[in-house]
mmCIF file of C-alpha atoms in Angstrom:
data_model
loop_
_atom_site.group_PDB
_atom_site.id
_atom_site.type_symbol
_atom_site.label_atom_id
_atom_site.label_comp_id
_atom_site.label_asym_id
_atom_site.label_seq_id
_atom_site.Cartn_x
_atom_site.Cartn_y
_atom_site.Cartn_z
ATOM 1 C CA MET K 1 133.841 84.107 -61.619
ATOM 2 C CA GLN K 2 133.460 82.598 -65.056
ATOM 3 C CA ASN K 3 132.688 85.959 -66.747
ATOM 4 C CA LEU K 4 135.041 88.248 -64.768
ATOM 5 C CA THR K 5 138.507 89.240 -65.916
ATOM 6 C CA VAL K 6 140.417 90.405 -62.817
ATOM 7 C CA VAL K 7 143.327 92.847 -62.678
ATOM 8 C CA ARG K 8 145.448 93.254 -59.542
ATOM 9 C CA LEU K 9 148.750 94.581 -58.351
ATOM 10 C CA ILE K 10 151.495 92.018 -57.629
ATOM 11 C CA ASP K 11 154.674 93.642 -56.279
ATOM 12 C CA ASN K 12 153.378 96.965 -57.699
ATOM 13 C CA GLN K 13 153.041 95.381 -61.189
ATOM 14 C CA LEU K 14 149.725 94.953 -62.978
ATOM 15 C CA ALA K 15 148.698 91.376 -63.653
ATOM 16 C CA TRP K 16 145.533 89.849 -64.852
ATOM 17 C CA TYR K 17 143.515 86.703 -64.328
ATOM 18 C CA PRO K 18 141.502 85.601 -67.356
ATOM 19 C CA PRO K 19 138.086 83.866 -66.708
ATOM 20 C CA GLY K 20 138.912 80.234 -65.853
ATOM 21 C CA ALA K 21 142.597 81.157 -65.367
ATOM 22 C CA GLY K 22 145.261 78.543 -64.895
ATOM 23 C CA ILE K 23 147.865 78.319 -62.166
ATOM 24 C CA GLU K 24 149.466 81.770 -62.432
ATOM 25 C CA PRO K 25 148.332 85.291 -63.349
ATOM 26 C CA ARG K 26 149.747 86.986 -66.444
ATOM 27 C CA LEU K 27 151.762 90.202 -66.104
ATOM 28 C CA LEU K 28 150.750 93.279 -68.120
ATOM 29 C CA ASP K 29 154.353 94.324 -68.712
ATOM 30 C CA ASN K 30 154.559 94.381 -72.547
ATOM 31 C CA PRO K 31 152.415 95.376 -75.553
ATOM 32 C CA GLU K 32 151.616 91.757 -76.464
ATOM 33 C CA ALA K 33 150.197 91.058 -72.977
ATOM 34 C CA LEU K 34 148.197 94.280 -73.124
ATOM 35 C CA ALA K 35 146.795 93.288 -76.556
ATOM 36 C CA ALA K 36 145.810 89.852 -75.248
ATOM 37 C CA PHE K 37 144.054 91.448 -72.227
ATOM 38 C CA THR K 38 142.246 93.905 -74.463
ATOM 39 C CA ALA K 39 141.115 91.157 -76.855
ATOM 40 C CA THR K 40 139.793 89.027 -73.971
ATOM 41 C CA LEU K 41 137.675 91.935 -72.662
ATOM 42 C CA ALA K 42 136.363 92.656 -76.191
ATOM 43 C CA ALA K 43 135.454 89.002 -76.886
ATOM 44 C CA GLY K 44 132.169 87.735 -75.581
ATOM 45 C CA ASN K 45 130.428 88.675 -72.359
ATOM 46 C CA GLN K 46 133.514 89.532 -70.337
ATOM 47 C CA GLN K 47 133.615 92.122 -67.567
ATOM 48 C CA GLY K 48 136.750 93.867 -66.293
ATOM 49 C CA CYS K 49 137.414 94.217 -62.560
ATOM 50 C CA PHE K 50 140.279 95.748 -60.613
ATOM 51 C CA ALA K 51 141.089 93.959 -57.333
ATOM 52 C CA ALA K 52 142.019 96.760 -54.966
ATOM 53 C CA PRO K 53 144.767 95.658 -52.556
ATOM 54 C CA GLY K 54 143.097 94.336 -49.365
ATOM 55 C CA ALA K 55 145.888 95.838 -47.180
ATOM 56 C CA ASP K 56 144.840 99.311 -48.318
ATOM 57 C CA VAL K 57 141.063 98.944 -48.031
ATOM 58 C CA ARG K 58 139.133 98.539 -44.796
ATOM 59 C CA LEU K 59 135.872 96.576 -44.961
ATOM 60 C CA LEU K 60 133.074 96.534 -42.462
ATOM 61 C CA GLN K 61 129.297 96.116 -42.178
ATOM 62 C CA LEU K 62 127.165 98.878 -40.775
ATOM 63 C CA GLN K 63 123.623 99.088 -39.394
ATOM 64 C CA VAL K 64 121.854 102.320 -40.171
ATOM 65 C CA THR K 65 118.493 103.897 -39.389
ATOM 66 C CA PRO K 66 115.887 104.624 -42.097
ATOM 67 C CA GLU K 67 116.788 108.330 -41.922
ATOM 68 C CA GLU K 68 120.503 107.640 -42.397
ATOM 69 C CA LYS K 69 119.660 105.192 -45.201
ATOM 70 C CA GLN K 70 118.060 107.944 -47.253
ATOM 71 C CA HIS K 71 121.304 109.928 -47.346
ATOM 72 C CA ILE K 72 123.830 107.107 -46.855
ATOM 73 C CA SER K 73 126.461 108.476 -49.245
ATOM 74 C CA LYS K 74 126.623 111.818 -47.369
ATOM 75 C CA ALA K 75 126.165 110.312 -43.925
ATOM 76 C CA LEU K 76 128.905 107.655 -44.051
ATOM 77 C CA PRO K 77 131.898 109.899 -43.200
ATOM 78 C CA PHE K 78 130.124 111.189 -40.119
ATOM 79 C CA LEU K 79 128.822 107.830 -39.035
ATOM 80 C CA LEU K 80 132.348 106.317 -39.102
ATOM 81 C CA GLU K 81 134.324 109.378 -38.006
ATOM 82 C CA GLU K 82 135.015 107.960 -34.558
ATOM 83 C CA GLN K 83 136.084 104.574 -35.953
ATOM 84 C CA VAL K 84 138.892 105.871 -38.128
ATOM 85 C CA ALA K 85 142.186 107.409 -37.067
ATOM 86 C CA GLU K 86 142.685 109.438 -40.194
ATOM 87 C CA ASP K 87 140.978 112.658 -41.213
ATOM 88 C CA ILE K 88 137.762 111.721 -42.985
ATOM 89 C CA GLU K 89 138.484 114.375 -45.612
ATOM 90 C CA GLN K 90 141.399 112.172 -46.740
ATOM 91 C CA LEU K 91 139.249 109.045 -47.054
ATOM 92 C CA HIS K 92 136.990 107.711 -49.786
ATOM 93 C CA PHE K 93 133.838 105.843 -48.726
ATOM 94 C CA ALA K 94 131.955 103.339 -50.766
ATOM 95 C CA ALA K 95 128.797 101.460 -49.725
ATOM 96 C CA CYS K 96 126.315 98.862 -50.966
ATOM 97 C CA PRO K 97 123.082 97.549 -49.418
ATOM 98 C CA LEU K 98 123.256 94.033 -47.909
ATOM 99 C CA GLY K 99 119.872 93.912 -46.283
ATOM 100 C CA LYS K 100 117.005 96.145 -45.145
ATOM 101 C CA ASP K 101 119.125 98.405 -42.895
ATOM 102 C CA ASN K 102 122.535 96.695 -43.377
ATOM 103 C CA PHE K 103 125.236 98.142 -45.571
ATOM 104 C CA GLY K 104 128.680 96.936 -46.606
ATOM 105 C CA VAL K 105 131.237 99.717 -46.452
ATOM 106 C CA ALA K 106 134.753 100.073 -47.853
ATOM 107 C CA LEU K 107 137.267 102.823 -46.848
ATOM 108 C CA CYS K 108 140.483 103.777 -48.430
ATOM 109 C CA ARG K 109 142.557 106.935 -48.902
ATOM 110 C CA HIS K 110 141.910 109.328 -51.823
ATOM 111 C CA GLN K 111 145.663 109.291 -52.506
ATOM 112 C CA LEU K 112 145.519 105.521 -53.193
ATOM 113 C CA MET K 113 142.445 105.866 -55.439
ATOM 114 C CA ALA K 114 144.258 108.455 -57.515
ATOM 115 C CA ALA K 115 147.386 106.329 -57.701
ATOM 116 C CA TRP K 116 145.367 103.284 -58.882
ATOM 117 C CA GLU K 117 143.657 105.366 -61.484
ATOM 118 C CA THR K 118 147.073 106.465 -62.827
ATOM 119 C CA GLN K 119 148.364 102.897 -62.877
ATOM 120 C CA LEU K 120 145.254 101.639 -64.755
ATOM 121 C CA SER K 121 145.118 104.556 -67.214
ATOM 122 C CA GLY K 122 146.869 102.561 -69.947
ATOM 123 C CA LEU K 123 144.269 99.731 -69.787
ATOM 124 C CA PRO K 124 140.742 99.562 -71.210
ATOM 125 C CA PRO K 125 138.165 100.916 -68.748
ATOM 126 C CA LEU K 126 137.491 98.730 -65.760
ATOM 127 C CA PRO K 127 134.064 99.727 -64.451
ATOM 128 C CA ARG K 128 134.327 97.633 -61.246
ATOM 129 C CA TRP K 129 136.853 98.088 -58.446
ATOM 130 C CA LEU K 130 136.403 95.385 -55.836
ATOM 131 C CA PRO K 131 138.511 94.908 -52.703
ATOM 132 C CA GLU K 132 140.457 91.659 -53.241
ATOM 133 C CA PRO K 133 139.107 89.830 -50.118
ATOM 134 C CA LEU K 134 135.623 90.044 -51.665
ATOM 135 C CA LEU K 135 136.859 88.129 -54.693
ATOM 136 C CA LEU K 136 137.192 84.969 -52.612
ATOM 137 C CA PRO K 137 134.296 82.465 -52.309
ATOM 138 C CA TRP K 138 132.298 82.681 -49.118
ATOM 139 C CA ARG K 139 129.415 81.058 -47.334
ATOM 140 C CA ALA K 140 127.823 81.854 -43.965
ATOM 141 C CA GLY K 141 129.879 80.463 -41.088
ATOM 142 C CA GLU K 142 132.917 79.952 -43.361
ATOM 143 C CA TRP K 143 136.176 81.883 -43.726
ATOM 144 C CA CYS K 144 138.236 81.701 -46.903
ATOM 145 C CA ILE K 145 142.005 82.245 -46.843
ATOM 146 C CA VAL K 146 144.439 82.426 -49.772
ATOM 147 C CA LEU K 147 148.068 82.178 -48.719
ATOM 148 C CA GLU K 148 150.618 83.904 -51.007
ATOM 149 C CA SER K 149 154.344 84.273 -50.650
ATOM 150 C CA ARG K 150 154.314 87.176 -48.175
ATOM 151 C CA GLN K 151 150.674 87.841 -47.377
ATOM 152 C CA ALA K 152 147.377 86.210 -46.702
ATOM 153 C CA ILE K 153 144.006 87.299 -48.186
ATOM 154 C CA VAL K 154 141.173 86.572 -45.793
ATOM 155 C CA ARG K 155 137.412 86.821 -46.322
ATOM 156 C CA THR K 156 135.389 86.546 -43.157
ATOM 157 C CA GLY K 157 131.910 87.759 -44.094
ATOM 158 C CA GLU K 158 129.585 88.949 -46.787
ATOM 159 C CA CYS K 159 131.422 92.297 -46.857
ATOM 160 C CA GLN K 160 134.295 91.671 -44.443
ATOM 161 C CA GLY K 161 137.865 90.666 -44.917
ATOM 162 C CA TYR K 162 141.450 91.889 -44.970
ATOM 163 C CA THR K 163 144.914 91.217 -46.384
ATOM 164 C CA ILE K 164 147.688 90.847 -43.827
ATOM 165 C CA GLU K 165 151.261 89.619 -43.577
ATOM 166 C CA HIS K 166 151.864 85.930 -42.952
ATOM 167 C CA ALA K 167 153.310 86.658 -39.501
ATOM 168 C CA LEU K 168 150.077 88.261 -38.277
ATOM 169 C CA LEU K 169 147.719 85.499 -39.444
ATOM 170 C CA PRO K 170 148.255 83.111 -36.431
ATOM 171 C CA THR K 171 147.485 85.956 -33.958
ATOM 172 C CA LEU K 172 144.276 86.946 -35.780
ATOM 173 C CA LEU K 173 143.090 83.375 -36.024
ATOM 174 C CA ALA K 174 143.777 82.811 -32.357
ATOM 175 C CA ALA K 175 141.781 85.916 -31.477
ATOM 176 C CA SER K 176 138.845 84.609 -33.571
ATOM 177 C CA VAL K 177 138.632 81.462 -31.363
ATOM 178 C CA ARG K 178 137.329 83.702 -28.548
ATOM 179 C CA ASP K 179 134.939 85.518 -30.867
ATOM 180 C CA PRO K 180 131.258 84.513 -30.582
ATOM 181 C CA GLU K 181 131.203 84.532 -34.349
ATOM 182 C CA ALA K 182 134.201 82.226 -34.733
ATOM 183 C CA PRO K 183 134.317 80.425 -38.116
ATOM 184 C CA GLN K 184 132.742 76.963 -38.284
ATOM 185 C CA SER K 185 134.959 76.166 -41.264
ATOM 186 C CA LEU K 186 138.246 77.438 -42.625
ATOM 187 C CA VAL K 187 138.979 76.970 -46.302
ATOM 188 C CA ILE K 188 142.673 77.575 -46.974
ATOM 189 C CA TYR K 189 144.322 77.740 -50.419
ATOM 190 C CA GLY K 190 148.135 77.201 -50.318
ATOM 191 C CA SER K 191 151.038 75.303 -51.691
ATOM 192 C CA ASP K 192 152.591 73.594 -48.603
ATOM 193 C CA GLN K 193 149.985 71.922 -46.414
ATOM 194 C CA THR K 194 152.278 71.370 -43.468
ATOM 195 C CA ALA K 195 153.520 74.932 -43.371
ATOM 196 C CA ASP K 196 150.082 76.302 -44.012
ATOM 197 C CA LEU K 197 148.420 74.317 -41.194
ATOM 198 C CA ALA K 198 151.189 75.457 -38.838
ATOM 199 C CA LEU K 199 149.673 78.952 -39.071
ATOM 200 C CA VAL K 200 146.363 77.732 -37.698
ATOM 201 C CA PRO K 201 145.751 77.492 -33.932
ATOM 202 C CA ASP K 202 145.115 73.987 -32.608
ATOM 203 C CA GLU K 203 141.550 74.922 -31.676
ATOM 204 C CA LEU K 204 140.718 75.576 -35.344
ATOM 205 C CA LYS K 205 142.725 72.847 -37.083
ATOM 206 C CA GLY K 206 139.780 70.477 -36.995
ATOM 207 C CA ARG K 207 137.745 72.972 -38.997
ATOM 208 C CA VAL K 208 140.278 73.448 -41.808
ATOM 209 C CA GLN K 209 139.726 72.370 -45.388
ATOM 210 C CA TRP K 210 143.105 72.705 -47.090
ATOM 211 C CA ARG K 211 143.202 73.030 -50.855
ATOM 212 C CA ARG K 212 146.197 73.184 -53.129
ATOM 213 C CA GLY K 213 145.932 76.371 -55.130
ATOM 214 C CA ASN K 214 146.176 80.126 -55.174
ATOM 215 C CA LEU K 215 143.954 83.098 -55.951
ATOM 216 C CA CYS K 216 143.335 81.692 -59.421
ATOM 217 C CA SER K 217 141.848 78.624 -57.900
ATOM 218 C CA ALA K 218 139.699 80.533 -55.490
ATOM 219 C CA LEU K 219 138.340 82.702 -58.311
ATOM 220 C CA MET K 220 137.030 79.690 -60.009
ATOM 221 C CA LEU K 221 134.536 79.066 -57.169
ATOM 222 C CA ALA K 222 133.662 82.693 -56.331
ATOM 223 C CA ARG K 223 130.536 84.542 -57.476
ATOM 224 C CA ASP K 224 130.978 87.635 -59.679
ATOM 225 C CA ASP K 225 127.994 89.662 -58.565
ATOM 226 C CA HIS K 226 129.110 91.336 -55.335
ATOM 227 C CA PRO K 227 127.404 94.733 -55.251
ATOM 228 C CA LEU K 228 130.227 96.715 -53.588
ATOM 229 C CA ASN K 229 132.194 98.930 -55.977
ATOM 230 C CA LEU K 230 134.883 101.433 -55.003
ATOM 231 C CA ARG K 231 134.072 103.443 -58.060
ATOM 232 C CA GLN K 232 131.430 105.624 -56.434
ATOM 233 C CA GLY K 233 130.995 109.334 -56.046
ATOM 234 C CA GLU K 234 133.781 111.324 -57.658
ATOM 235 C CA TYR K 235 135.406 108.075 -58.835
ATOM 236 C CA ALA K 236 132.291 106.680 -60.579
ATOM 237 C CA ALA K 237 132.891 105.409 -64.085
ATOM 238 C CA ARG K 238 132.368 108.054 -66.724
ATOM 239 C CA LEU K 239 131.670 107.900 -70.415
ATOM 240 C CA PRO K 240 134.886 107.519 -72.445
ATOM 241 C CA LEU K 241 134.268 110.810 -74.289
ATOM 242 C CA SER K 242 137.919 111.327 -75.326
ATOM 243 C CA ARG K 243 138.090 107.855 -76.866
ATOM 244 C CA TRP K 244 134.788 108.343 -78.658
ATOM 245 C CA TRP K 245 136.041 111.643 -79.967
ATOM 246 C CA ARG K 246 139.189 110.094 -81.338
ATOM 247 C CA GLU K 247 137.214 107.374 -83.054
ATOM 248 C CA TRP K 248 134.355 109.507 -84.415
ATOM 249 C CA ARG K 249 135.853 112.997 -84.957
ATOM 250 C CA LEU K 250 136.256 112.523 -88.742
ATOM 251 C CA VAL K 251 132.604 111.418 -89.060
ATOM 252 C CA ALA K 252 131.522 114.234 -86.730
ATOM 253 C CA GLY K 253 133.482 116.704 -88.806
ATOM 254 C CA VAL K 254 131.855 115.585 -92.057
ATOM 255 C CA PHE K 255 128.450 115.625 -90.388
ATOM 256 C CA ALA K 256 129.049 119.160 -88.901
ATOM 257 C CA LEU K 257 130.139 120.382 -92.385
ATOM 258 C CA ALA K 258 126.982 118.917 -94.009
ATOM 259 C CA ILE K 259 124.824 120.545 -91.308
ATOM 260 C CA GLY K 260 126.571 123.834 -91.764
ATOM 261 C CA MET K 261 126.048 123.769 -95.524
ATOM 262 C CA GLN K 262 122.397 122.877 -95.088
ATOM 263 C CA LEU K 263 121.904 125.669 -92.601
ATOM 264 C CA ALA K 264 123.641 128.114 -95.003
ATOM 265 C CA SER K 265 121.459 126.992 -97.840
ATOM 266 C CA THR K 266 118.347 127.222 -95.761
ATOM 267 C CA TRP K 267 119.248 130.709 -94.589
ATOM 268 C CA ALA K 268 119.897 131.891 -98.123
ATOM 269 C CA GLU K 269 116.559 130.459 -99.278
ATOM 270 C CA TYR K 270 114.850 132.084 -96.311
ATOM 271 C CA ARG K 271 116.359 135.514 -97.123
ATOM 272 C CA THR K 272 115.207 135.152 -100.759
ATOM 273 C CA LEU K 273 111.713 134.169 -99.789
ATOM 274 C CA ALA K 274 111.530 136.939 -97.198
ATOM 275 C CA GLN K 275 112.482 139.495 -99.876
ATOM 276 C CA GLU K 276 109.938 138.057 -102.294
ATOM 277 C CA ASN K 277 107.260 138.086 -99.603
ATOM 278 C CA LEU K 278 108.056 141.751 -98.767
ATOM 279 C CA ALA K 279 107.780 142.712 -102.457
ATOM 280 C CA LEU K 280 104.520 140.827 -102.751
ATOM 281 C CA ARG K 281 103.066 142.433 -99.624
ATOM 282 C CA THR K 282 104.041 145.925 -100.929
ATOM 283 C CA ALA K 283 102.321 145.183 -104.257
ATOM 284 C CA VAL K 284 99.179 143.909 -102.519
ATOM 285 C CA GLU K 285 99.008 147.013 -100.335
ATOM 286 C CA ALA K 286 99.483 149.288 -103.402
ATOM 287 C CA ARG K 287 96.652 147.565 -105.197
ATOM 288 C CA TYR K 288 94.493 147.822 -102.088
ATOM 289 C CA ARG K 289 95.078 151.564 -101.912
ATOM 290 C CA GLU K 290 94.048 151.842 -105.526
ATOM 291 C CA ALA K 291 90.674 150.344 -104.601
ATOM 292 C CA VAL K 292 90.369 151.851 -101.104
ATOM 293 C CA PRO K 293 92.389 155.042 -100.864
ATOM 294 C CA ASP K 294 91.339 156.019 -97.287
ATOM 295 C CA GLY K 295 91.215 154.214 -93.993
ATOM 296 C CA ALA K 296 93.697 152.261 -91.861
ATOM 297 C CA LEU K 297 95.548 149.418 -93.544
ATOM 298 C CA VAL K 298 96.240 146.422 -91.279
ATOM 299 C CA ASP K 299 95.685 143.312 -93.343
ATOM 300 C CA ALA K 300 95.078 144.213 -96.987
ATOM 301 C CA GLU K 301 93.841 140.830 -98.091
ATOM 302 C CA ARG K 302 91.365 140.386 -95.266
ATOM 303 C CA GLN K 303 90.169 143.947 -95.440
ATOM 304 C CA LEU K 304 89.631 143.777 -99.210
ATOM 305 C CA GLN K 305 87.870 140.395 -98.884
ATOM 306 C CA ARG K 306 85.576 141.957 -96.338
ATOM 307 C CA GLN K 307 84.767 144.816 -98.680
ATOM 308 C CA VAL K 308 84.049 142.386 -101.516
ATOM 309 C CA ASP K 309 81.834 140.303 -99.226
ATOM 310 C CA VAL K 310 79.869 143.379 -98.268
ATOM 311 C CA LEU K 311 79.392 144.500 -101.850
ATOM 312 C CA SER K 312 78.608 141.035 -103.300
ATOM 313 C CA GLY K 313 76.128 140.191 -100.558
ATOM 314 C CA SER K 314 75.623 137.092 -98.480
ATOM 315 C CA ALA K 315 73.837 133.846 -99.214
ATOM 316 C CA SER K 316 70.541 135.431 -98.102
ATOM 317 C CA GLY K 317 70.673 137.946 -100.989
ATOM 318 C CA GLY K 318 71.866 141.050 -99.193
ATOM 319 C CA GLY K 319 74.579 143.387 -100.421
ATOM 320 C CA PHE K 320 75.220 146.244 -102.773
ATOM 321 C CA VAL K 321 75.663 144.347 -106.018
ATOM 322 C CA PRO K 322 72.385 142.351 -105.888
ATOM 323 C CA LEU K 323 70.452 145.488 -104.843
ATOM 324 C CA LEU K 324 72.058 147.542 -107.687
ATOM 325 C CA GLU K 325 71.379 144.758 -110.163
ATOM 326 C CA LYS K 326 67.672 144.689 -109.224
ATOM 327 C CA ALA K 327 67.261 148.454 -109.282
ATOM 328 C CA GLY K 328 69.412 148.905 -112.438
ATOM 329 C CA ALA K 329 67.091 146.557 -114.387
ATOM 330 C CA ILE K 330 64.229 148.977 -113.720
ATOM 331 C CA ILE K 331 66.194 152.123 -114.519
ATOM 332 C CA VAL K 332 67.551 150.891 -117.940
ATOM 333 C CA GLU K 333 63.938 150.425 -119.072
ATOM 334 C CA ARG K 334 63.612 154.236 -118.952
ATOM 335 C CA PRO K 335 65.966 155.803 -121.485
ATOM 336 C CA GLY K 336 65.275 159.337 -120.284
ATOM 337 C CA THR K 337 66.451 158.611 -116.817
ATOM 338 C CA ALA K 338 70.124 158.640 -115.733
ATOM 339 C CA ILE K 339 71.920 157.933 -112.533
ATOM 340 C CA VAL K 340 74.069 160.763 -111.263
ATOM 341 C CA SER K 341 75.468 159.173 -108.109
ATOM 342 C CA ILE K 342 74.910 156.219 -105.778
ATOM 343 C CA ASN K 343 75.451 156.144 -102.022
ATOM 344 C CA TYR K 344 75.226 152.667 -100.393
ATOM 345 C CA THR K 345 74.812 152.145 -96.649
ATOM 346 C CA GLN K 346 75.861 148.697 -95.365
ATOM 347 C CA ARG K 347 74.133 148.882 -92.007
ATOM 348 C CA GLY K 348 70.682 149.453 -93.491
ATOM 349 C CA ASP K 349 71.429 147.552 -96.704
ATOM 350 C CA GLU K 350 70.057 150.495 -98.721
ATOM 351 C CA MET K 351 71.216 152.926 -101.314
ATOM 352 C CA ARG K 352 70.317 156.525 -102.301
ATOM 353 C CA LEU K 353 70.107 157.184 -106.006
ATOM 354 C CA ASN K 354 70.557 160.711 -107.315
ATOM 355 C CA ILE K 355 68.916 160.651 -110.723
ATOM 356 C CA LEU K 356 68.066 163.022 -113.631
ATOM 357 C CA ALA K 357 64.690 162.511 -115.293
ATOM 358 C CA GLU K 358 62.708 164.287 -117.990
ATOM 359 C CA ASP K 359 59.937 165.377 -115.600
ATOM 360 C CA PHE K 360 58.372 164.650 -112.244
ATOM 361 C CA ALA K 361 56.106 162.052 -113.717
ATOM 362 C CA SER K 362 59.163 160.054 -114.925
ATOM 363 C CA VAL K 363 60.563 160.220 -111.400
ATOM 364 C CA GLU K 364 57.313 158.859 -109.934
ATOM 365 C CA GLN K 365 57.092 156.132 -112.602
ATOM 366 C CA LEU K 366 60.610 155.014 -111.684
ATOM 367 C CA ARG K 367 59.780 154.906 -107.950
ATOM 368 C CA SER K 368 56.649 152.898 -108.769
ATOM 369 C CA GLY K 369 58.609 150.549 -110.958
ATOM 370 C CA LEU K 370 61.171 149.893 -108.141
ATOM 371 C CA ALA K 371 58.361 149.228 -105.751
ATOM 372 C CA ALA K 372 56.701 146.871 -108.165
ATOM 373 C CA ALA K 373 59.972 144.988 -108.421
ATOM 374 C CA GLY K 374 59.844 144.199 -104.686
ATOM 375 C CA LEU K 375 62.009 146.997 -103.471
ATOM 376 C CA ASP K 376 61.338 149.552 -100.755
ATOM 377 C CA ALA K 377 61.574 152.785 -102.734
ATOM 378 C CA ALA K 378 60.875 156.242 -101.316
ATOM 379 C CA MET K 379 61.469 159.672 -102.770
ATOM 380 C CA GLU K 380 63.388 161.855 -100.387
ATOM 381 C CA SER K 381 63.698 164.973 -102.467
ATOM 382 C CA SER K 382 63.185 166.393 -105.998
ATOM 383 C CA SER K 383 63.884 169.714 -107.712
ATOM 384 C CA ALA K 384 63.892 171.209 -111.183
ATOM 385 C CA GLN K 385 67.210 171.512 -112.885
ATOM 386 C CA GLY K 386 66.808 173.416 -116.084
ATOM 387 C CA GLU K 387 64.447 171.479 -118.304
ATOM 388 C CA ARG K 388 65.010 168.309 -116.313
ATOM 389 C CA VAL K 389 64.156 167.084 -112.810
ATOM 390 C CA ARG K 390 66.787 166.025 -110.241
ATOM 391 C CA ALA K 391 65.552 163.633 -107.561
ATOM 392 C CA ARG K 392 66.915 161.421 -104.781
ATOM 393 C CA ILE K 393 65.301 158.057 -104.206
ATOM 394 C CA ARG K 394 66.097 155.777 -101.227
ATOM 395 C CA VAL K 395 66.031 152.073 -102.297
ATOM 396 C CA GLY K 396 66.094 149.231 -99.897
ATOM 397 C CA ARG K 397 64.810 145.665 -99.554
ATOM 398 C CA SER K 398 61.156 145.408 -98.716
#
């Protein structure tokens, strides 16, 4: 485990094993040791791992069906309910896939998980919690045993192992002799070869590889990629929001103040523009009513533009203004003739001229002049008005 920094409990005290550690672990019992541990984690590509005491964690491998596999996290307590003596509500279950339908499972009490969280609260976050037997090196058909002063850490499989007292080790090894899956090789790390081999039954002594060393030595040969992690479910690693807040709260405060000032400025500008827009709309509507006193007012600009388009005509030459321009050129040539009123009809693109002329002949000459100019001119009525003649002529496009 060249990139793994391991923390474990030794006599209920926290100690750590740096990557490539020497003979003994280093206790985390003073500020200097804690600073060195923190610096090691911060330097380079180092990962932190808590070695959960093997005596408090039960490891096993479990075959599941495809249906159970889909909901393995919820199904585990019920699949293992008959294999545990304690109430499953008091137990924490963690699992990892080892094969197609094979899972490694770890069980421990919620009370212990909470206690470990409390003990580790003063350290930098440790995202991985691995049962300590799984920190030992392992190969198929091989068991690895680390003998310490009062206990033995044993790894027997890919996700199997335990931590027991010295006195119980001979009994368990003797029982393994009769097991069909008895180890083909025993790798034992210890300090006294004679005393250590005395713990091994005679049937297994020929399979023993004794090595001088301790857990530090075993960690040098172990892999650091075991997928099992006790930090699952409600104990899963969470973002360090409180630490981030302490580090960035000043920056966040300045940023929030700047955003607040920007929002206030934007709101004030919006209010000013809204008031200006309201005043402008009021002025536009007032001017529209000056030009068009009657009728509904919905969109003054659009309605006024439509009126202008109607009066000015289209690209084809239609409209009131072109028609009036053409008729007016004929009327101004006759000084004795005056326009009294004009009534324009958009639908027919025609207008009715009420005129006063000197006599009926002048009216007829005007009508003829309009017709000669290419307009459709028809006299609708005429009558004498004193010494003059009043007539109404309908003028349209021919």
